[in-house]
Each structure stands twice: as C-alpha cells, then as structure tokens.
PDB file of C-alpha atoms in Angstrom:
ATOM      1  CA  MET A 405      37.050 -42.542  11.619  1.00  0.00           C
ATOM      2  CA  VAL A 406      34.252 -41.373  13.924  1.00  0.00           C
ATOM      3  CA  PHE A 407      30.801 -42.721  13.180  1.00  0.00           C
ATOM      4  CA  VAL A 408      28.322 -39.927  12.405  1.00  0.00           C
ATOM      5  CA  LYS A 409      24.643 -40.717  12.529  1.00  0.00           C
ATOM      6  CA  ALA A 410      22.566 -39.303   9.641  1.00  0.00           C
ATOM      7  CA  GLN A 411      20.021 -36.991  11.242  1.00  0.00           C
ATOM      8  CA  LYS A 412      17.796 -36.694   8.177  1.00  0.00           C
ATOM      9  CA  SER A 413      17.435 -39.812   6.113  1.00  0.00           C
ATOM     10  CA  ARG A 414      16.470 -40.218   2.475  1.00  0.00           C
ATOM     11  CA  ALA A 415      12.929 -41.026   3.586  1.00  0.00           C
ATOM     12  CA  TYR A 416      12.720 -37.602   5.255  1.00  0.00           C
ATOM     13  CA  PHE A 417      13.615 -35.733   2.113  1.00  0.00           C
ATOM     14  CA  LYS A 418      11.295 -37.895  -0.021  1.00  0.00           C
ATOM     15  CA  ARG A 419       8.393 -36.831   2.205  1.00  0.00           C
ATOM     16  CA  PHE A 420       9.466 -33.211   2.627  1.00  0.00           C
ATOM     17  CA  GLN A 421       6.607 -30.821   1.879  1.00  0.00           C
ATOM     18  CA  VAL A 422       7.528 -27.389   0.532  1.00  0.00           C
ATOM     19  CA  LYS A 423       5.834 -24.470   2.326  1.00  0.00           C
ATOM     20  CA  PHE A 424       3.567 -22.053   0.494  1.00  0.00           C
ATOM     21  CA  LYS A 425       5.328 -19.565  -1.756  1.00  0.00           C
ATOM     22  CA  ARG A 426       4.299 -16.463   0.198  1.00  0.00           C
ATOM     23  CA  ARG A 427       5.472 -18.165   3.416  1.00  0.00           C
ATOM     24  CA  ARG A 428       8.864 -18.863   1.846  1.00  0.00           C
ATOM     25  CA  GLU A 429       9.040 -15.224   0.760  1.00  0.00           C
ATOM     26  CA  GLY A 430       8.063 -14.060   4.266  1.00  0.00           C
ATOM     27  CA  LYS A 431       5.024 -12.117   3.004  1.00  0.00           C
ATOM     28  CA  THR A 432       2.041 -13.917   4.578  1.00  0.00           C
ATOM     29  CA  ASP A 433       1.347 -15.190   8.082  1.00  0.00           C
ATOM     30  CA  TYR A 434      -0.915 -18.115   7.205  1.00  0.00           C
ATOM     31  CA  ARG A 435      -1.665 -18.871  10.852  1.00  0.00           C
ATOM     32  CA  ALA A 436      -3.240 -15.426  11.208  1.00  0.00           C
ATOM     33  CA  ARG A 437      -4.792 -15.456   7.733  1.00  0.00           C
ATOM     34  CA  ILE A 438      -6.683 -18.754   8.158  1.00  0.00           C
ATOM     35  CA  ARG A 439      -8.242 -17.486  11.385  1.00  0.00           C
ATOM     36  CA  MET A 440      -9.222 -14.224   9.737  1.00  0.00           C
ATOM     37  CA  ILE A 441     -10.847 -15.581   6.567  1.00  0.00           C
ATOM     38  CA  ASN A 442     -12.518 -18.638   8.121  1.00  0.00           C
ATOM     39  CA  GLN A 443     -16.277 -18.310   7.580  1.00  0.00           C
ATOM     40  CA  ASP A 444     -19.067 -20.151   9.407  1.00  0.00           C
ATOM     41  CA  LYS A 445     -20.565 -23.030   7.427  1.00  0.00           C
ATOM     42  CA  ASN A 446     -24.119 -21.844   7.999  1.00  0.00           C
ATOM     43  CA  LYS A 447     -23.286 -18.551   6.228  1.00  0.00           C
ATOM     44  CA  TYR A 448     -22.462 -20.412   3.020  1.00  0.00           C
ATOM     45  CA  ASN A 449     -20.814 -18.100   0.461  1.00  0.00           C
ATOM     46  CA  THR A 450     -21.301 -14.856   2.377  1.00  0.00           C
ATOM     47  CA  PRO A 451     -18.061 -12.874   1.898  1.00  0.00           C
ATOM     48  CA  LYS A 452     -16.049 -12.072   5.003  1.00  0.00           C
ATOM     49  CA  TYR A 453     -14.464  -8.661   4.428  1.00  0.00           C
ATOM     50  CA  ARG A 454     -11.084  -7.509   5.699  1.00  0.00           C
ATOM     51  CA  PHE A 455      -9.836  -3.946   6.006  1.00  0.00           C
ATOM     52  CA  VAL A 456      -6.292  -4.446   4.693  1.00  0.00           C
ATOM     53  CA  VAL A 457      -3.639  -1.796   5.422  1.00  0.00           C
ATOM     54  CA  ARG A 458      -0.131  -1.952   3.957  1.00  0.00           C
ATOM     55  CA  PHE A 459       2.718   0.558   3.884  1.00  0.00           C
ATOM     56  CA  THR A 460       5.522   1.088   1.396  1.00  0.00           C
ATOM     57  CA  ASN A 461       8.314   3.654   1.580  1.00  0.00           C
ATOM     58  CA  LYS A 462       6.283   6.297  -0.251  1.00  0.00           C
ATOM     59  CA  ASP A 463       2.676   5.048  -0.263  1.00  0.00           C
ATOM     60  CA  ILE A 464      -0.167   3.734   1.900  1.00  0.00           C
ATOM     61  CA  ILE A 465      -2.504   1.034   0.575  1.00  0.00           C
ATOM     62  CA  CYS A 466      -5.972   0.467   2.052  1.00  0.00           C
ATOM     63  CA  GLN A 467      -8.299  -2.174   0.610  1.00  0.00           C
ATOM     64  CA  ILE A 468     -11.562  -3.942   1.393  1.00  0.00           C
ATOM     65  CA  VAL A 469     -10.821  -7.588   0.521  1.00  0.00           C
ATOM     66  CA  SER A 470     -12.754 -10.844   0.707  1.00  0.00           C
ATOM     67  CA  ALA A 471     -11.233 -14.302   0.280  1.00  0.00           C
ATOM     68  CA  THR A 472     -12.543 -16.831  -2.258  1.00  0.00           C
ATOM     69  CA  ILE A 473     -11.301 -20.251  -3.216  1.00  0.00           C
ATOM     70  CA  THR A 474      -9.893 -18.834  -6.457  1.00  0.00           C
ATOM     71  CA  GLY A 475      -8.158 -15.902  -4.752  1.00  0.00           C
ATOM     72  CA  ASP A 476      -8.818 -12.657  -2.909  1.00  0.00           C
ATOM     73  CA  HIS A 477     -11.371 -10.231  -4.339  1.00  0.00           C
ATOM     74  CA  VAL A 478     -10.898  -6.476  -3.811  1.00  0.00           C
ATOM     75  CA  LEU A 479     -14.178  -4.618  -3.370  1.00  0.00           C
ATOM     76  CA  ALA A 480     -12.643  -1.137  -3.077  1.00  0.00           C
ATOM     77  CA  ALA A 481      -9.212   0.414  -2.642  1.00  0.00           C
ATOM     78  CA  ALA A 482      -7.671   3.763  -1.746  1.00  0.00           C
ATOM     79  CA  TYR A 483      -4.056   4.893  -1.937  1.00  0.00           C
ATOM     80  CA  ALA A 484      -2.090   7.745  -0.422  1.00  0.00           C
ATOM     81  CA  HIS A 485      -0.897   8.791  -3.870  1.00  0.00           C
ATOM     82  CA  GLU A 486      -4.519   9.788  -4.595  1.00  0.00           C
ATOM     83  CA  LEU A 487      -4.474  12.409  -1.828  1.00  0.00           C
ATOM     84  CA  PRO A 488      -2.965  15.188  -4.012  1.00  0.00           C
ATOM     85  CA  HIS A 489      -6.323  15.208  -5.850  1.00  0.00           C
ATOM     86  CA  PHE A 490      -7.935  16.169  -2.516  1.00  0.00           C
ATOM     87  CA  GLY A 491      -5.408  18.861  -1.596  1.00  0.00           C
ATOM     88  CA  LEU A 492      -2.639  16.960   0.227  1.00  0.00           C
ATOM     89  CA  ASP A 493       0.609  17.216  -1.736  1.00  0.00           C
ATOM     90  CA  VAL A 494       3.185  16.520   0.997  1.00  0.00           C
ATOM     91  CA  GLY A 495       3.673  13.966   3.773  1.00  0.00           C
ATOM     92  CA  LEU A 496       1.905  11.060   2.091  1.00  0.00           C
ATOM     93  CA  SER A 497       3.154   8.347   4.441  1.00  0.00           C
ATOM     94  CA  ASN A 498       2.701   9.689   7.993  1.00  0.00           C
ATOM     95  CA  TYR A 499      -0.027   9.094  10.606  1.00  0.00           C
ATOM     96  CA  ALA A 500      -2.220  11.935   9.334  1.00  0.00           C
ATOM     97  CA  ALA A 501      -1.974  10.662   5.743  1.00  0.00           C
ATOM     98  CA  ALA A 502      -2.892   7.164   6.950  1.00  0.00           C
ATOM     99  CA  TYR A 503      -6.010   8.655   8.567  1.00  0.00           C
ATOM    100  CA  CYS A 504      -6.927  10.402   5.296  1.00  0.00           C
ATOM    101  CA  THR A 505      -6.438   7.187   3.293  1.00  0.00           C
ATOM    102  CA  GLY A 506      -8.624   5.172   5.670  1.00  0.00           C
ATOM    103  CA  LEU A 507     -11.279   7.897   5.567  1.00  0.00           C
ATOM    104  CA  LEU A 508     -11.162   7.932   1.764  1.00  0.00           C
ATOM    105  CA  LEU A 509     -11.612   4.163   1.531  1.00  0.00           C
ATOM    106  CA  SER A 510     -14.513   4.046   3.981  1.00  0.00           C
ATOM    107  CA  ARG A 511     -16.447   6.805   2.195  1.00  0.00           C
ATOM    108  CA  ARG A 512     -15.671   5.234  -1.186  1.00  0.00           C
ATOM    109  CA  VAL A 513     -16.897   1.746  -0.290  1.00  0.00           C
ATOM    110  CA  LEU A 514     -20.065   3.110   1.348  1.00  0.00           C
ATOM    111  CA  LYS A 515     -20.759   5.192  -1.746  1.00  0.00           C
ATOM    112  CA  THR A 516     -20.255   2.099  -3.910  1.00  0.00           C
ATOM    113  CA  LEU A 517     -22.791   0.185  -1.795  1.00  0.00           C
ATOM    114  CA  GLU A 518     -25.146   3.226  -1.683  1.00  0.00           C
ATOM    115  CA  MET A 519     -24.879   3.434   2.106  1.00  0.00           C
ATOM    116  CA  ASP A 520     -23.079   6.785   2.326  1.00  0.00           C
ATOM    117  CA  GLU A 521     -26.235   8.746   3.170  1.00  0.00           C
ATOM    118  CA  GLU A 522     -27.317   6.339   5.924  1.00  0.00           C
ATOM    119  CA  TYR A 523     -23.878   6.231   7.549  1.00  0.00           C
ATOM    120  CA  GLU A 524     -22.247   9.651   7.440  1.00  0.00           C
ATOM    121  CA  GLY A 525     -19.718   8.696  10.114  1.00  0.00           C
ATOM    122  CA  ASN A 526     -17.897  11.166  12.341  1.00  0.00           C
ATOM    123  CA  VAL A 527     -17.933  14.439  10.387  1.00  0.00           C
ATOM    124  CA  GLU A 528     -15.246  16.145  12.497  1.00  0.00           C
ATOM    125  CA  ALA A 529     -12.284  14.230  13.926  1.00  0.00           C
ATOM    126  CA  THR A 530     -11.988  14.997  17.641  1.00  0.00           C
ATOM    127  CA  GLY A 531      -9.537  12.231  18.575  1.00  0.00           C
ATOM    128  CA  GLU A 532     -12.117  10.397  20.679  1.00  0.00           C
ATOM    129  CA  ASP A 533     -13.001   6.787  19.957  1.00  0.00           C
ATOM    130  CA  TYR A 534     -15.970   6.438  17.617  1.00  0.00           C
ATOM    131  CA  SER A 535     -18.104   3.445  16.676  1.00  0.00           C
ATOM    132  CA  VAL A 536     -20.915   3.575  14.143  1.00  0.00           C
ATOM    133  CA  GLU A 537     -24.453   2.937  15.363  1.00  0.00           C
ATOM    134  CA  PRO A 538     -26.752   0.604  13.345  1.00  0.00           C
ATOM    135  CA  ALA A 539     -29.454   2.340  11.328  1.00  0.00           C
ATOM    136  CA  GLU A 540     -33.073   1.185  11.120  1.00  0.00           C
ATOM    137  CA  THR A 541     -32.775  -0.186   7.585  1.00  0.00           C
ATOM    138  CA  ARG A 542     -29.380  -1.676   6.698  1.00  0.00           C
ATOM    139  CA  ARG A 543     -26.714  -2.782   9.118  1.00  0.00           C
ATOM    140  CA  PRO A 544     -23.336  -1.002   8.918  1.00  0.00           C
ATOM    141  CA  PHE A 545     -20.657  -2.439   6.657  1.00  0.00           C
ATOM    142  CA  ARG A 546     -18.468  -4.697   8.785  1.00  0.00           C
ATOM    143  CA  ALA A 547     -14.829  -5.586   8.134  1.00  0.00           C
ATOM    144  CA  LEU A 548     -11.941  -7.009  10.149  1.00  0.00           C
ATOM    145  CA  LEU A 549      -8.620  -5.196  10.461  1.00  0.00           C
ATOM    146  CA  ASP A 550      -5.795  -6.981   8.607  1.00  0.00           C
ATOM    147  CA  VAL A 551      -2.410  -5.553   9.652  1.00  0.00           C
ATOM    148  CA  GLY A 552      -0.203  -8.125   7.893  1.00  0.00           C
ATOM    149  CA  LEU A 553       3.248  -8.655   9.418  1.00  0.00           C
ATOM    150  CA  ILE A 554       3.735  -5.297  11.148  1.00  0.00           C
ATOM    151  CA  LYS A 555       4.199  -4.965  14.899  1.00  0.00           C
ATOM    152  CA  THR A 556       1.017  -3.537  16.414  1.00  0.00           C
ATOM    153  CA  THR A 557       2.675  -1.037  18.745  1.00  0.00           C
ATOM    154  CA  THR A 558       0.792   1.865  20.308  1.00  0.00           C
ATOM    155  CA  GLY A 559       0.609   4.773  17.880  1.00  0.00           C
ATOM    156  CA  ASN A 560       1.449   2.729  14.777  1.00  0.00           C
ATOM    157  CA  ARG A 561       0.323   4.312  11.513  1.00  0.00           C
ATOM    158  CA  VAL A 562      -1.969   1.359  10.768  1.00  0.00           C
ATOM    159  CA  PHE A 563      -4.198   2.520  13.621  1.00  0.00           C
ATOM    160  CA  GLY A 564      -4.338   5.943  12.017  1.00  0.00           C
ATOM    161  CA  ALA A 565      -5.848   4.271   8.952  1.00  0.00           C
ATOM    162  CA  LEU A 566      -8.187   2.335  11.266  1.00  0.00           C
ATOM    163  CA  LYS A 567      -9.337   5.566  12.928  1.00  0.00           C
ATOM    164  CA  GLY A 568     -10.004   7.109   9.505  1.00  0.00           C
ATOM    165  CA  ALA A 569     -12.105   4.111   8.472  1.00  0.00           C
ATOM    166  CA  LEU A 570     -14.078   4.251  11.742  1.00  0.00           C
ATOM    167  CA  ASP A 571     -14.778   7.970  11.356  1.00  0.00           C
ATOM    168  CA  GLY A 572     -15.805   7.281   7.766  1.00  0.00           C
ATOM    169  CA  GLY A 573     -18.625   4.985   8.893  1.00  0.00           C
ATOM    170  CA  LEU A 574     -17.234   1.434   8.759  1.00  0.00           C
ATOM    171  CA  ASP A 575     -17.927  -1.075  11.520  1.00  0.00           C
ATOM    172  CA  ILE A 576     -14.538  -2.524  12.518  1.00  0.00           C
ATOM    173  CA  PRO A 577     -14.096  -4.377  15.837  1.00  0.00           C
ATOM    174  CA  HIS A 578     -11.337  -2.547  17.718  1.00  0.00           C
ATOM    175  CA  SER A 579     -10.031  -1.190  20.984  1.00  0.00           C
ATOM    176  CA  ASP A 580      -8.643   2.273  21.690  1.00  0.00           C
ATOM    177  CA  LYS A 581      -5.539   0.835  23.396  1.00  0.00           C
ATOM    178  CA  ARG A 582      -3.344   1.175  20.297  1.00  0.00           C
ATOM    179  CA  PHE A 583      -4.339   4.666  19.166  1.00  0.00           C
ATOM    180  CA  ALA A 584      -1.764   7.418  19.487  1.00  0.00           C
ATOM    181  CA  GLY A 585      -2.251   9.100  22.864  1.00  0.00           C
ATOM    182  CA  PHE A 586      -3.259   6.022  24.871  1.00  0.00           C
ATOM    183  CA  ASN A 587      -1.701   6.087  28.339  1.00  0.00           C
ATOM    184  CA  LYS A 588      -0.947   2.619  29.683  1.00  0.00           C
ATOM    185  CA  ASP A 589      -0.613   3.916  33.266  1.00  0.00           C
ATOM    186  CA  ASN A 590      -4.157   5.190  33.664  1.00  0.00           C
ATOM    187  CA  LYS A 591      -5.388   3.016  30.755  1.00  0.00           C
ATOM    188  CA  GLN A 592      -7.194   5.867  29.022  1.00  0.00           C
ATOM    189  CA  LEU A 593      -6.977   7.498  25.620  1.00  0.00           C
ATOM    190  CA  ASP A 594      -6.039  11.175  25.570  1.00  0.00           C
ATOM    191  CA  PRO A 595      -8.233  12.640  22.776  1.00  0.00           C
ATOM    192  CA  GLU A 596      -6.136  15.821  22.516  1.00  0.00           C
ATOM    193  CA  VAL A 597      -2.938  13.893  21.771  1.00  0.00           C
ATOM    194  CA  HIS A 598      -4.754  11.682  19.273  1.00  0.00           C
ATOM    195  CA  ARG A 599      -6.288  14.720  17.582  1.00  0.00           C
ATOM    196  CA  LYS A 600      -2.822  16.259  17.331  1.00  0.00           C
ATOM    197  CA  TYR A 601      -1.583  13.232  15.358  1.00  0.00           C
ATOM    198  CA  ILE A 602      -4.664  13.157  13.108  1.00  0.00           C
ATOM    199  CA  TYR A 603      -4.120  16.779  12.056  1.00  0.00           C
ATOM    200  CA  GLY A 604      -0.324  16.470  11.703  1.00  0.00           C
ATOM    201  CA  GLY A 605       0.511  18.337  14.912  1.00  0.00           C
ATOM    202  CA  HIS A 606       3.507  16.086  15.589  1.00  0.00           C
ATOM    203  CA  VAL A 607       4.928  17.027  12.177  1.00  0.00           C
ATOM    204  CA  ALA A 608       4.346  20.733  12.858  1.00  0.00           C
ATOM    205  CA  SER A 609       6.137  20.573  16.217  1.00  0.00           C
ATOM    206  CA  TYR A 610       9.113  18.798  14.607  1.00  0.00           C
ATOM    207  CA  MET A 611       9.191  21.455  11.865  1.00  0.00           C
ATOM    208  CA  ASN A 612       9.329  24.227  14.488  1.00  0.00           C
ATOM    209  CA  THR A 613      12.094  22.433  16.397  1.00  0.00           C
ATOM    210  CA  LEU A 614      14.231  21.972  13.293  1.00  0.00           C
ATOM    211  CA  MET A 615      13.589  25.532  12.123  1.00  0.00           C
ATOM    212  CA  GLU A 616      14.958  26.911  15.391  1.00  0.00           C
ATOM    213  CA  ASP A 617      17.831  24.496  16.026  1.00  0.00           C
ATOM    214  CA  GLU A 618      19.001  23.313  12.559  1.00  0.00           C
ATOM    215  CA  PRO A 619      17.742  25.514   9.692  1.00  0.00           C
ATOM    216  CA  ASP A 620      19.873  23.701   7.091  1.00  0.00           C
ATOM    217  CA  LYS A 621      18.456  20.336   8.091  1.00  0.00           C
ATOM    218  CA  TYR A 622      14.963  21.812   7.977  1.00  0.00           C
ATOM    219  CA  GLN A 623      15.515  22.972   4.390  1.00  0.00           C
ATOM    220  CA  SER A 624      16.637  19.487   3.320  1.00  0.00           C
ATOM    221  CA  HIS A 625      14.125  17.398   5.307  1.00  0.00           C
ATOM    222  CA  PHE A 626      11.108  19.550   4.493  1.00  0.00           C
ATOM    223  CA  SER A 627      12.141  20.695   1.026  1.00  0.00           C
ATOM    224  CA  LYS A 628       8.786  19.654  -0.502  1.00  0.00           C
ATOM    225  CA  TYR A 629       6.910  21.499   2.248  1.00  0.00           C
ATOM    226  CA  VAL A 630       8.970  24.629   1.537  1.00  0.00           C
ATOM    227  CA  LYS A 631       8.410  24.266  -2.221  1.00  0.00           C
ATOM    228  CA  LYS A 632       4.630  23.926  -1.778  1.00  0.00           C
ATOM    229  CA  GLY A 633       4.493  26.765   0.748  1.00  0.00           C
ATOM    230  CA  VAL A 634       3.298  24.554   3.627  1.00  0.00           C
ATOM    231  CA  GLU A 635       4.272  25.943   7.030  1.00  0.00           C
ATOM    232  CA  ALA A 636       3.898  24.536  10.517  1.00  0.00           C
ATOM    233  CA  ASP A 637       1.130  26.981  11.398  1.00  0.00           C
ATOM    234  CA  ASN A 638      -1.204  26.055   8.533  1.00  0.00           C
ATOM    235  CA  ILE A 639      -0.836  22.254   8.579  1.00  0.00           C
ATOM    236  CA  GLU A 640      -4.026  21.694  10.616  1.00  0.00           C
ATOM    237  CA  GLU A 641      -6.095  23.840   8.242  1.00  0.00           C
ATOM    238  CA  MET A 642      -4.671  21.913   5.297  1.00  0.00           C
ATOM    239  CA  TYR A 643      -5.791  18.567   6.757  1.00  0.00           C
ATOM    240  CA  LYS A 644      -9.239  19.944   7.576  1.00  0.00           C
ATOM    241  CA  LYS A 645      -9.673  20.934   3.920  1.00  0.00           C
ATOM    242  CA  VAL A 646      -8.511  17.471   2.822  1.00  0.00           C
ATOM    243  CA  HIS A 647     -11.065  15.777   5.116  1.00  0.00           C
ATOM    244  CA  ALA A 648     -13.828  18.034   3.791  1.00  0.00           C
ATOM    245  CA  ALA A 649     -12.862  17.287   0.170  1.00  0.00           C
ATOM    246  CA  ILE A 650     -12.897  13.536   0.833  1.00  0.00           C
ATOM    247  CA  LEU A 651     -16.308  13.674   2.510  1.00  0.00           C
ATOM    248  CA  ALA A 652     -17.696  15.779  -0.352  1.00  0.00           C
ATOM    249  CA  ASP A 653     -16.661  13.432  -3.176  1.00  0.00           C
ATOM    250  CA  PRO A 654     -14.609  10.268  -2.501  1.00  0.00           C
ATOM    251  CA  THR A 655     -14.832   8.890  -6.043  1.00  0.00           C
ATOM    252  CA  PRO A 656     -11.527   8.194  -7.824  1.00  0.00           C
ATOM    253  CA  LYS A 657     -10.196  11.127  -9.832  1.00  0.00           C
ATOM    254  CA  LYS A 658      -8.705  10.684 -13.283  1.00  0.00           C
ATOM    255  CA  SER A 659      -5.072  11.630 -13.594  1.00  0.00           C
ATOM    256  CA  ASP A 660      -4.178  14.779 -15.521  1.00  0.00           C
ATOM    257  CA  LYS A 661      -0.846  13.263 -16.535  1.00  0.00           C
ATOM    258  CA  GLN A 662      -0.489  12.887 -20.296  1.00  0.00           C
ATOM    259  CA  GLN A 663       0.136   9.424 -21.694  1.00  0.00           C
ATOM    260  CA  PRO A 664       3.606   9.077 -23.257  1.00  0.00           C
ATOM    261  CA  LYS A 665       3.570   9.276 -27.031  1.00  0.00           C
ATOM    262  CA  GLN A 666       6.184   6.562 -27.315  1.00  0.00           C
ATOM    263  CA  HIS A 667       6.552   3.893 -24.650  1.00  0.00           C
ATOM    264  CA  LYS A 668       9.999   2.955 -23.438  1.00  0.00           C
ATOM    265  CA  ARG A 669      11.299  -0.488 -24.298  1.00  0.00           C
ATOM    266  CA  TYR A 670      13.692  -2.201 -21.938  1.00  0.00           C
ATOM    267  CA  ASN A 671      14.193  -5.225 -24.200  1.00  0.00           C
ATOM    268  CA  LEU A 672      14.713  -5.771 -27.908  1.00  0.00           C
ATOM    269  CA  LYS A 673      11.701  -5.922 -30.168  1.00  0.00           C
ATOM    270  CA  LYS A 674      10.916  -9.446 -31.323  1.00  0.00           C
ATOM    271  CA  LEU A 675      11.630  -9.806 -35.056  1.00  0.00           C
ATOM    272  CA  THR A 676       9.519 -11.759 -37.498  1.00  0.00           C
ATOM    273  CA  TYR A 677      10.926 -14.640 -39.555  1.00  0.00           C
ATOM    274  CA  GLU A 678      11.274 -12.439 -42.654  1.00  0.00           C
ATOM    275  CA  GLU A 679      13.065  -9.715 -40.665  1.00  0.00           C
ATOM    276  CA  ARG A 680      15.476 -12.234 -39.148  1.00  0.00           C
ATOM    277  CA  LYS A 681      16.153 -13.709 -42.605  1.00  0.00           C
ATOM    278  CA  ALA A 682      16.848 -10.267 -44.123  1.00  0.00           C
ATOM    279  CA  LYS A 683      19.098  -9.366 -41.183  1.00  0.00           C
ATOM    280  CA  LEU A 684      21.100 -12.580 -41.668  1.00  0.00           C
ATOM    281  CA  ILE A 685      21.519 -11.891 -45.395  1.00  0.00           C
ATOM    282  CA  VAL A 686      22.871  -8.408 -44.659  1.00  0.00           C
ATOM    283  CA  ARG A 687      25.352  -9.829 -42.139  1.00  0.00           C
ATOM    284  CA  LEU A 688      26.527 -12.531 -44.576  1.00  0.00           C
ATOM    285  CA  ASN A 689      26.968  -9.989 -47.351  1.00  0.00           C
ATOM    286  CA  ALA A 690      29.001  -7.779 -45.036  1.00  0.00           C
ATOM    287  CA  LEU A 691      31.194 -10.718 -44.015  1.00  0.00           C
ATOM    288  CA  ASN A 692      31.711 -11.769 -47.619  1.00  0.00           C
ATOM    289  CA  ALA A 693      32.595  -8.225 -48.626  1.00  0.00           C
ATOM    290  CA  ALA A 694      35.098  -7.971 -45.781  1.00  0.00           C
ATOM    291  CA  ALA A 695      36.642 -11.323 -46.721  1.00  0.00           C
ATOM    292  CA  GLY A 696      36.919 -10.193 -50.381  1.00  0.00           C
ATOM    293  CA  ASN A 697      38.711  -7.007 -49.353  1.00  0.00           C
ATOM    294  CA  ASP A 698      41.202  -9.022 -47.282  1.00  0.00           C
ATOM    295  CA  ASP A 699      41.964 -11.287 -50.280  1.00  0.00           C
ATOM    296  CA  ASP A 700      42.609  -8.245 -52.498  1.00  0.00           C
ATOM    297  CA  ASP A 701      45.044  -6.807 -49.951  1.00  0.00           C
ATOM    298  CA  ASP A 702      46.929 -10.114 -49.758  1.00  0.00           C
ATOM    299  CA  ASP A 703      47.246 -10.244 -53.578  1.00  0.00           C
ATOM    300  CA  GLU A 704      48.645  -6.707 -53.647  1.00  0.00           C
ATOM    301  CA  ASP A 705      51.243  -7.626 -51.028  1.00  0.00           C
ATOM    302  CA  ASP A 706      52.340 -10.677 -53.056  1.00  0.00           C
ATOM    303  CA  ASP A 707      52.774  -8.551 -56.235  1.00  0.00           C
ATOM    304  CA  GLU A 708      55.060  -6.170 -54.402  1.00  0.00           C
TER     305      GLU A 708
END
C-alpha cells in the first residue's frame, strides 16, 4: 500500500475560520467594501456616503448608503419601477432608464436635505461630462460610486446611472472614460454618442432595423412598446418629458394599485389548542363510525 501524506491535518480543520456569509454567497467583495467605507479617524462619526447601483432582470436600484457598525443605513433610494409615475412605461432596465433612475435619486436626496434649490444640476442632458460647482453656502453632497460585482466596461449601464446622478447635482468622483461614446483611440468622449444613449437613440435605431428586416421579431420584442403606442421617432421626446417630470417633483408617488381584500396564504393557518382538540375529536369520531360500520357488515356476512 502506497503511503499518502495527509495534506490538511486535524489541527488545520480545528483552526479553520469560516468566511463571511455574503462572501460565501458571492454577493459582496469585502476587499473593495472595506476600502470604500473606511473613514478617517479625525472625522469621528461623520457618515461616508456611497452611491450604490444594482441591476436585476427587470429593475434598477439606486441608493445613497452609509455604513455603521450596526449595519448600512439608506438615506434615500430610487427604483426604475417608479418611472411609470413620471411617464416612462417601457424599457425600464436600459441605459436611458438607468440615467432616469440616477437623476431621480439625486434630485430626491437633495430635496430631502433642502439643497435642491442651491444645486439645480445640469437641466438639459447634452452628453458632455458635468461636475457640480460648490456654492457659497453649503458644499455639494458627495458620495462614492459603488458598482458591486459588475464588470466596469465602457458603456455599462451603471455609468448611465452615474451620469444621471451627476446631472442631478451630486458630487461623485469620476472619469469620463467609461461613459458610452468614449473613444479609446483618441481618448476623448463623443458627446453626441453619449447623448444618443441617454435619450434611448440606440433603442430607436434597433427598433427601425427590426421593423425593416424582421417585422415578426419586432412585434414580439417590442410588444409593450407597440401596446403603449411608443414608436422609434418619439422616444427622445418621451425621455425629455420624463426628465422634466423628475426635475419638477422627485418625491415618491403613492401607488394607485388597490390593496387585495384577502391576502393569499401559501401555508396552513396555525390552529389554536382548542381548534386542534376539536379537529382530533372529529377525526376520532369518524374513525369510530367507520370501524362500527365494518363490524356491522362482518356480522351480516356471518348470518348469511
């Protein structure tokens, strides 16, 4: 028999330290997080805010978050599923929707802090890089971009949300190298290309291509656009109206959806002791009655 050396001894497993839960689940990069939330000692308990952007299959989540020893505290949040209240009913997860969500969050947090009049931001999106200038009274609200685990490629939707937050009046350290339209050859941002993405021009061009080449595919892929009457020619006007509605009133809107009269239950209702006792008595009576009927049948068979 060949001798095999034990690579990991009992002492190794006795001293094995389990990683954090969100690391085991693959949800948090703690190496990046600790560098992002680390605050200078001479600033004491001053919160260090992060502009957090996350994407799901159907939604975009933007939050202003600060870390405390008891957990993260959310100062303000905005979601893409709120955009129908501002006039955007379709395409809630693309680059243009990410811009709208970032714009909504920035205006909302500034309104919460009563800084919306001092910092109006970039009223009209031109695609050019914009950074807020400090006012004479209060400094602009500063936050750090938190992208999570996504790959920060050029033109990623997270930078659409970043651009919306910048145009809304937030102070976020950034570079224009990752915005849609940045050319790595001449190392310059093309504002026209970036503006096209902000106003959904890339979606409109794809709609026109599908409409000409594959009408059936267009009807299936853009069925919600067709149902709402949104065409490729009026997409830019639609986004302009959405931006104007957000700038006019970014406060959260109450849903018009009616509350269900009877909530669904996916598990059995927990019975009280008296209900369980009564239920058991009914079952025993039923069993006894069934047993009595069987005895009567057996007696009849014997008589025959």
